[in-house]
Amino acid sequence: MRLILLGPPGAGKGTQAKILVETYNIPQLSTGDILRSAIAAQTPLGLEAKAVVDRGDLVSDAIVNGIVSERLDAADCKNGFVLDGFPRTIAQAEALDAMLADKGVALDAVIEIKADPDVLVQRVINRAKESGGARADDNEDVLRKRLVVYKEQTAPLVDYYTAKGLLKAVDGTAPVEQVTEAIKAAIGN
Ligand code: AMP
């Protein structure tokens, strides 16, 4: 099963990805998690990405495409994966198409988790409280910035994947279990 979870920050991509990992026995590929680990470990990648992530902007396509390309080569991705937070631009989607074509594999579905921006602002504020502020980008100002970036750079992917017949939308404001059921129904198993 090769899936993409698409949706604005706070829509529940990470939560659903973790459930899909168990359901389909596939790894979660989260570019956000990979970047946060690199930032915490102060690797060259982390040092380069930190300021961009902290202010809610997108890291360059070249950097994240490189991360994903390397990750997709790992043995655990052979039978599938759930991409969470990638692609975020049309250029990234095109790069992903090329990577998958190279491997002779195709995406099964792109799940758009839809949610109202106001609900998301509240969710992310709650997440910041619960995590004790562990994510430097979980505050209201940065979130609003990330929502604008989503609208401008990532939302066009809805049309991109609709045109390919891959897009399935689910309501991300429903309870977690219902969102999972809707995703499974959309995938068809
Ligand atoms: P996330 O955990 O997916 O919300 O990502 C957190 C932050 O990491 C984003 O706000 C971006 O700064 C950066 N990031 C994650 N994935 C990508 C991507 N595919 N392209 C560019 N930047 C990304």
PDB file of C-alpha atoms and ligand atoms in Angstrom:
ATOM      1  CA  MET A   1       0.000   0.000   0.000  1.00  0.00           C
ATOM      2  CA  ARG A   2       1.552   3.306  -1.103  1.00  0.00           C
ATOM      3  CA  LEU A   3      -0.243   6.257   0.407  1.00  0.00           C
ATOM      4  CA  ILE A   4       0.101   9.996   0.797  1.00  0.00           C
ATOM      5  CA  LEU A   5      -1.634  11.890   3.583  1.00  0.00           C
ATOM      6  CA  LEU A   6      -2.338  15.443   2.502  1.00  0.00           C
ATOM      7  CA  GLY A   7      -3.790  18.137   4.722  1.00  0.00           C
ATOM      8  CA  PRO A   8      -3.069  21.335   6.610  1.00  0.00           C
ATOM      9  CA  PRO A   9      -0.942  21.383   9.790  1.00  0.00           C
ATOM     10  CA  GLY A  10      -2.886  19.961  12.719  1.00  0.00           C
ATOM     11  CA  ALA A  11      -5.368  18.032  10.526  1.00  0.00           C
ATOM     12  CA  GLY A  12      -4.256  14.718  12.035  1.00  0.00           C
ATOM     13  CA  LYS A  13      -1.861  13.386   9.383  1.00  0.00           C
ATOM     14  CA  GLY A  14       0.653  12.166  11.963  1.00  0.00           C
ATOM     15  CA  THR A  15      -2.020  10.532  14.129  1.00  0.00           C
ATOM     16  CA  GLN A  16      -3.605   8.735  11.184  1.00  0.00           C
ATOM     17  CA  ALA A  17      -0.235   7.771   9.699  1.00  0.00           C
ATOM     18  CA  LYS A  18       0.685   5.974  12.940  1.00  0.00           C
ATOM     19  CA  ILE A  19      -2.578   4.007  12.831  1.00  0.00           C
ATOM     20  CA  LEU A  20      -2.088   3.103   9.146  1.00  0.00           C
ATOM     21  CA  VAL A  21       1.417   1.837   9.966  1.00  0.00           C
ATOM     22  CA  GLU A  22      -0.170  -0.779  12.252  1.00  0.00           C
ATOM     23  CA  THR A  23      -3.093  -1.551   9.948  1.00  0.00           C
ATOM     24  CA  TYR A  24      -1.108  -2.122   6.763  1.00  0.00           C
ATOM     25  CA  ASN A  25       2.302  -2.965   8.228  1.00  0.00           C
ATOM     26  CA  ILE A  26       4.021  -0.197   6.287  1.00  0.00           C
ATOM     27  CA  PRO A  27       6.438   2.485   7.531  1.00  0.00           C
ATOM     28  CA  GLN A  28       5.486   6.110   8.107  1.00  0.00           C
ATOM     29  CA  LEU A  29       7.670   8.555   6.200  1.00  0.00           C
ATOM     30  CA  SER A  30       7.337  11.936   7.855  1.00  0.00           C
ATOM     31  CA  THR A  31       9.643  14.604   6.474  1.00  0.00           C
ATOM     32  CA  GLY A  32       8.711  16.777   9.480  1.00  0.00           C
ATOM     33  CA  ASP A  33       9.849  14.042  11.913  1.00  0.00           C
ATOM     34  CA  ILE A  34      13.071  13.475   9.949  1.00  0.00           C
ATOM     35  CA  LEU A  35      13.807  17.224   9.956  1.00  0.00           C
ATOM     36  CA  ARG A  36      13.038  17.529  13.686  1.00  0.00           C
ATOM     37  CA  SER A  37      15.408  14.625  14.473  1.00  0.00           C
ATOM     38  CA  ALA A  38      18.128  16.241  12.368  1.00  0.00           C
ATOM     39  CA  ILE A  39      17.561  19.566  14.144  1.00  0.00           C
ATOM     40  CA  ALA A  40      17.705  17.904  17.590  1.00  0.00           C
ATOM     41  CA  ALA A  41      20.900  16.037  16.638  1.00  0.00           C
ATOM     42  CA  GLN A  42      22.387  19.223  15.132  1.00  0.00           C
ATOM     43  CA  THR A  43      23.440  17.424  11.976  1.00  0.00           C
ATOM     44  CA  PRO A  44      24.455  19.598   8.972  1.00  0.00           C
ATOM     45  CA  LEU A  45      20.922  19.085   7.585  1.00  0.00           C
ATOM     46  CA  GLY A  46      19.422  20.068  10.939  1.00  0.00           C
ATOM     47  CA  LEU A  47      21.548  23.176  11.246  1.00  0.00           C
ATOM     48  CA  GLU A  48      20.531  24.238   7.737  1.00  0.00           C
ATOM     49  CA  ALA A  49      16.820  23.546   8.254  1.00  0.00           C
ATOM     50  CA  LYS A  50      16.268  24.864  11.784  1.00  0.00           C
ATOM     51  CA  ALA A  51      15.530  28.522  11.089  1.00  0.00           C
ATOM     52  CA  VAL A  52      13.218  27.687   8.186  1.00  0.00           C
ATOM     53  CA  VAL A  53      11.208  25.132  10.187  1.00  0.00           C
ATOM     54  CA  ASP A  54      11.029  27.401  13.243  1.00  0.00           C
ATOM     55  CA  ARG A  55       9.463  30.218  11.262  1.00  0.00           C
ATOM     56  CA  GLY A  56       6.957  27.949   9.503  1.00  0.00           C
ATOM     57  CA  ASP A  57       8.391  28.139   5.998  1.00  0.00           C
ATOM     58  CA  LEU A  58       9.119  25.213   3.704  1.00  0.00           C
ATOM     59  CA  VAL A  59      12.550  23.668   3.557  1.00  0.00           C
ATOM     60  CA  SER A  60      13.847  23.613  -0.043  1.00  0.00           C
ATOM     61  CA  ASP A  61      12.483  21.040  -2.466  1.00  0.00           C
ATOM     62  CA  ALA A  62      16.033  19.810  -3.128  1.00  0.00           C
ATOM     63  CA  ILE A  63      16.590  18.987   0.557  1.00  0.00           C
ATOM     64  CA  VAL A  64      13.300  17.197   1.190  1.00  0.00           C
ATOM     65  CA  ASN A  65      13.371  15.386  -2.167  1.00  0.00           C
ATOM     66  CA  GLY A  66      16.809  14.080  -1.205  1.00  0.00           C
ATOM     67  CA  ILE A  67      15.540  12.913   2.205  1.00  0.00           C
ATOM     68  CA  VAL A  68      12.586  11.075   0.660  1.00  0.00           C
ATOM     69  CA  SER A  69      14.559   9.564  -2.192  1.00  0.00           C
ATOM     70  CA  GLU A  70      17.045   8.070   0.277  1.00  0.00           C
ATOM     71  CA  ARG A  71      14.281   6.866   2.598  1.00  0.00           C
ATOM     72  CA  LEU A  72      12.338   5.194  -0.244  1.00  0.00           C
ATOM     73  CA  ASP A  73      15.424   3.119  -1.080  1.00  0.00           C
ATOM     74  CA  ALA A  74      15.368   1.462   2.361  1.00  0.00           C
ATOM     75  CA  ALA A  75      14.272  -2.174   2.488  1.00  0.00           C
ATOM     76  CA  ASP A  76      11.239  -1.494   4.712  1.00  0.00           C
ATOM     77  CA  CYS A  77       9.630   0.613   1.947  1.00  0.00           C
ATOM     78  CA  LYS A  78       9.597  -2.257  -0.517  1.00  0.00           C
ATOM     79  CA  ASN A  79       5.988  -3.189   0.107  1.00  0.00           C
ATOM     80  CA  GLY A  80       4.666   0.281   0.692  1.00  0.00           C
ATOM     81  CA  PHE A  81       4.702   3.355   2.891  1.00  0.00           C
ATOM     82  CA  VAL A  82       2.560   6.169   4.151  1.00  0.00           C
ATOM     83  CA  LEU A  83       3.981   9.595   3.341  1.00  0.00           C
ATOM     84  CA  ASP A  84       3.008  12.220   5.905  1.00  0.00           C
ATOM     85  CA  GLY A  85       3.962  15.825   5.151  1.00  0.00           C
ATOM     86  CA  PHE A  86       5.444  15.119   1.720  1.00  0.00           C
ATOM     87  CA  PRO A  87       4.920  16.217  -1.010  1.00  0.00           C
ATOM     88  CA  ARG A  88       4.122  19.809  -0.063  1.00  0.00           C
ATOM     89  CA  THR A  89       4.722  21.504  -3.428  1.00  0.00           C
ATOM     90  CA  ILE A  90       3.971  20.596  -7.044  1.00  0.00           C
ATOM     91  CA  ALA A  91       7.732  20.302  -7.644  1.00  0.00           C
ATOM     92  CA  GLN A  92       7.966  17.745  -4.816  1.00  0.00           C
ATOM     93  CA  ALA A  93       5.010  15.806  -6.253  1.00  0.00           C
ATOM     94  CA  GLU A  94       6.704  15.705  -9.647  1.00  0.00           C
ATOM     95  CA  ALA A  95       9.961  14.564  -8.062  1.00  0.00           C
ATOM     96  CA  LEU A  96       8.067  11.824  -6.208  1.00  0.00           C
ATOM     97  CA  ASP A  97       6.433  10.699  -9.467  1.00  0.00           C
ATOM     98  CA  ALA A  98       9.898  10.366 -10.995  1.00  0.00           C
ATOM     99  CA  MET A  99      11.244   8.424  -7.981  1.00  0.00           C
ATOM    100  CA  LEU A 100       8.326   5.976  -8.075  1.00  0.00           C
ATOM    101  CA  ALA A 101       8.498   5.600 -11.859  1.00  0.00           C
ATOM    102  CA  ASP A 102      12.181   4.762 -11.464  1.00  0.00           C
ATOM    103  CA  LYS A 103      11.245   1.958  -9.098  1.00  0.00           C
ATOM    104  CA  GLY A 104       8.401   0.817 -11.327  1.00  0.00           C
ATOM    105  CA  VAL A 105       5.792   1.338  -8.601  1.00  0.00           C
ATOM    106  CA  ALA A 106       2.727   3.572  -8.271  1.00  0.00           C
ATOM    107  CA  LEU A 107       0.726   5.315  -5.565  1.00  0.00           C
ATOM    108  CA  ASP A 108      -2.497   3.617  -4.439  1.00  0.00           C
ATOM    109  CA  ALA A 109      -4.189   6.720  -3.048  1.00  0.00           C
ATOM    110  CA  VAL A 110      -3.748  10.270  -1.820  1.00  0.00           C
ATOM    111  CA  ILE A 111      -5.907  10.941   1.218  1.00  0.00           C
ATOM    112  CA  GLU A 112      -6.820  14.572   1.801  1.00  0.00           C
ATOM    113  CA  ILE A 113      -7.669  15.122   5.468  1.00  0.00           C
ATOM    114  CA  LYS A 114      -9.873  18.203   5.364  1.00  0.00           C
ATOM    115  CA  ALA A 115     -10.215  20.532   8.326  1.00  0.00           C
ATOM    116  CA  ASP A 116     -11.325  24.070   9.085  1.00  0.00           C
ATOM    117  CA  PRO A 117      -8.386  26.434   9.859  1.00  0.00           C
ATOM    118  CA  ASP A 118     -10.037  27.689  13.079  1.00  0.00           C
ATOM    119  CA  VAL A 119     -10.348  24.148  14.424  1.00  0.00           C
ATOM    120  CA  LEU A 120      -6.700  23.591  13.537  1.00  0.00           C
ATOM    121  CA  VAL A 121      -5.459  26.665  15.373  1.00  0.00           C
ATOM    122  CA  GLN A 122      -7.163  25.410  18.553  1.00  0.00           C
ATOM    123  CA  ARG A 123      -5.807  21.878  18.069  1.00  0.00           C
ATOM    124  CA  VAL A 124      -2.254  23.026  17.608  1.00  0.00           C
ATOM    125  CA  ILE A 125      -2.492  25.301  20.661  1.00  0.00           C
ATOM    126  CA  ASN A 126      -3.672  22.254  22.653  1.00  0.00           C
ATOM    127  CA  ARG A 127      -0.879  20.095  21.198  1.00  0.00           C
ATOM    128  CA  ALA A 128       1.694  22.700  22.258  1.00  0.00           C
ATOM    129  CA  LYS A 129       0.277  22.694  25.827  1.00  0.00           C
ATOM    130  CA  GLU A 130       0.255  18.887  26.022  1.00  0.00           C
ATOM    131  CA  SER A 131       3.784  18.520  24.675  1.00  0.00           C
ATOM    132  CA  GLY A 132       5.116  21.203  27.002  1.00  0.00           C
ATOM    133  CA  GLY A 133       6.177  23.274  23.989  1.00  0.00           C
ATOM    134  CA  ALA A 134       8.422  20.537  22.572  1.00  0.00           C
ATOM    135  CA  ARG A 135       7.878  21.774  19.027  1.00  0.00           C
ATOM    136  CA  ALA A 136       9.267  25.227  18.414  1.00  0.00           C
ATOM    137  CA  ASP A 137       6.861  25.633  15.481  1.00  0.00           C
ATOM    138  CA  ASP A 138       3.736  24.896  17.577  1.00  0.00           C
ATOM    139  CA  ASN A 139       2.616  28.376  18.451  1.00  0.00           C
ATOM    140  CA  GLU A 140      -0.225  30.427  17.065  1.00  0.00           C
ATOM    141  CA  ASP A 141       1.800  32.873  14.960  1.00  0.00           C
ATOM    142  CA  VAL A 142       3.875  30.170  13.310  1.00  0.00           C
ATOM    143  CA  LEU A 143       0.796  28.031  12.793  1.00  0.00           C
ATOM    144  CA  ARG A 144      -1.009  30.845  10.988  1.00  0.00           C
ATOM    145  CA  LYS A 145       2.066  31.209   8.809  1.00  0.00           C
ATOM    146  CA  ARG A 146       2.058  27.464   8.121  1.00  0.00           C
ATOM    147  CA  LEU A 147      -1.626  27.600   7.168  1.00  0.00           C
ATOM    148  CA  VAL A 148      -0.887  30.357   4.629  1.00  0.00           C
ATOM    149  CA  VAL A 149       2.027  28.333   3.241  1.00  0.00           C
ATOM    150  CA  TYR A 150      -0.279  25.302   3.010  1.00  0.00           C
ATOM    151  CA  LYS A 151      -2.917  27.249   1.113  1.00  0.00           C
ATOM    152  CA  GLU A 152      -0.451  28.772  -1.321  1.00  0.00           C
ATOM    153  CA  GLN A 153       1.987  25.933  -1.931  1.00  0.00           C
ATOM    154  CA  THR A 154       0.417  22.642  -0.861  1.00  0.00           C
ATOM    155  CA  ALA A 155      -3.322  22.989  -1.571  1.00  0.00           C
ATOM    156  CA  PRO A 156      -2.663  22.933  -5.372  1.00  0.00           C
ATOM    157  CA  LEU A 157      -1.744  19.262  -4.888  1.00  0.00           C
ATOM    158  CA  VAL A 158      -5.459  18.522  -4.429  1.00  0.00           C
ATOM    159  CA  ASP A 159      -6.035  19.341  -8.098  1.00  0.00           C
ATOM    160  CA  TYR A 160      -2.786  17.634  -9.103  1.00  0.00           C
ATOM    161  CA  TYR A 161      -3.840  14.300  -7.584  1.00  0.00           C
ATOM    162  CA  THR A 162      -7.510  14.691  -8.519  1.00  0.00           C
ATOM    163  CA  ALA A 163      -6.390  14.902 -12.154  1.00  0.00           C
ATOM    164  CA  LYS A 164      -4.533  11.622 -11.668  1.00  0.00           C
ATOM    165  CA  GLY A 165      -7.663  10.008 -10.193  1.00  0.00           C
ATOM    166  CA  LEU A 166      -5.884   9.357  -6.884  1.00  0.00           C
ATOM    167  CA  LEU A 167      -7.465  11.861  -4.496  1.00  0.00           C
ATOM    168  CA  LYS A 168      -9.874  10.763  -1.749  1.00  0.00           C
ATOM    169  CA  ALA A 169     -11.080  13.343   0.766  1.00  0.00           C
ATOM    170  CA  VAL A 170     -12.078  12.602   4.367  1.00  0.00           C
ATOM    171  CA  ASP A 171     -13.444  14.869   7.104  1.00  0.00           C
ATOM    172  CA  GLY A 172     -10.570  15.509   9.522  1.00  0.00           C
ATOM    173  CA  THR A 173     -12.796  17.165  12.138  1.00  0.00           C
ATOM    174  CA  ALA A 174     -14.480  13.834  12.976  1.00  0.00           C
ATOM    175  CA  PRO A 175     -13.183  11.767  15.951  1.00  0.00           C
ATOM    176  CA  VAL A 176      -9.890   9.957  15.281  1.00  0.00           C
ATOM    177  CA  GLU A 177     -11.494   6.476  14.918  1.00  0.00           C
ATOM    178  CA  GLN A 178     -14.047   7.787  12.416  1.00  0.00           C
ATOM    179  CA  VAL A 179     -11.338   9.433  10.343  1.00  0.00           C
ATOM    180  CA  THR A 180      -9.464   6.119  10.291  1.00  0.00           C
ATOM    181  CA  GLU A 181     -12.597   4.274   9.151  1.00  0.00           C
ATOM    182  CA  ALA A 182     -13.194   6.855   6.427  1.00  0.00           C
ATOM    183  CA  ILE A 183      -9.600   6.451   5.217  1.00  0.00           C
ATOM    184  CA  LYS A 184      -9.893   2.653   5.125  1.00  0.00           C
ATOM    185  CA  ALA A 185     -13.185   2.919   3.248  1.00  0.00           C
ATOM    186  CA  ALA A 186     -11.624   5.355   0.784  1.00  0.00           C
ATOM    187  CA  ILE A 187      -8.697   3.004   0.182  1.00  0.00           C
ATOM    188  CA  GLY A 188     -11.149   0.158  -0.283  1.00  0.00           C
ATOM    189  CA  ASN A 189      -9.995  -2.260   2.432  1.00  0.00           C
TER     190      ASN A 189
HETATM  191  P1  AMP B   1       5.265  18.736   9.698  1.00  0.00           P
HETATM  192  O1  AMP B   1       5.681  17.964  10.890  1.00  0.00           O
HETATM  193  O2  AMP B   1       4.937  17.862   8.514  1.00  0.00           O
HETATM  194  O3  AMP B   1       4.158  19.698   9.990  1.00  0.00           O
HETATM  195  O4  AMP B   1       6.522  19.612   9.232  1.00  0.00           O
HETATM  196  C1  AMP B   1       7.106  20.570  10.101  1.00  0.00           C
HETATM  197  C2  AMP B   1       7.949  21.542   9.297  1.00  0.00           C
HETATM  198  O5  AMP B   1       9.011  20.830   8.615  1.00  0.00           O
HETATM  199  C3  AMP B   1       7.216  22.296   8.204  1.00  0.00           C
HETATM  200  O6  AMP B   1       6.548  23.445   8.671  1.00  0.00           O
HETATM  201  C4  AMP B   1       8.377  22.634   7.257  1.00  0.00           C
HETATM  202  O7  AMP B   1       9.145  23.702   7.771  1.00  0.00           O
HETATM  203  C5  AMP B   1       9.229  21.391   7.332  1.00  0.00           C
HETATM  204  N1  AMP B   1       8.802  20.377   6.324  1.00  0.00           N
HETATM  205  C6  AMP B   1       8.262  19.144   6.569  1.00  0.00           C
HETATM  206  N2  AMP B   1       7.983  18.497   5.429  1.00  0.00           N
HETATM  207  C7  AMP B   1       8.345  19.337   4.427  1.00  0.00           C
HETATM  208  C8  AMP B   1       8.289  19.266   3.005  1.00  0.00           C
HETATM  209  N3  AMP B   1       7.775  18.192   2.385  1.00  0.00           N
HETATM  210  N4  AMP B   1       8.755  20.329   2.288  1.00  0.00           N
HETATM  211  C9  AMP B   1       9.268  21.415   2.902  1.00  0.00           C
HETATM  212  N5  AMP B   1       9.332  21.555   4.223  1.00  0.00           N
HETATM  213  C10 AMP B   1       8.888  20.540   4.997  1.00  0.00           C
END
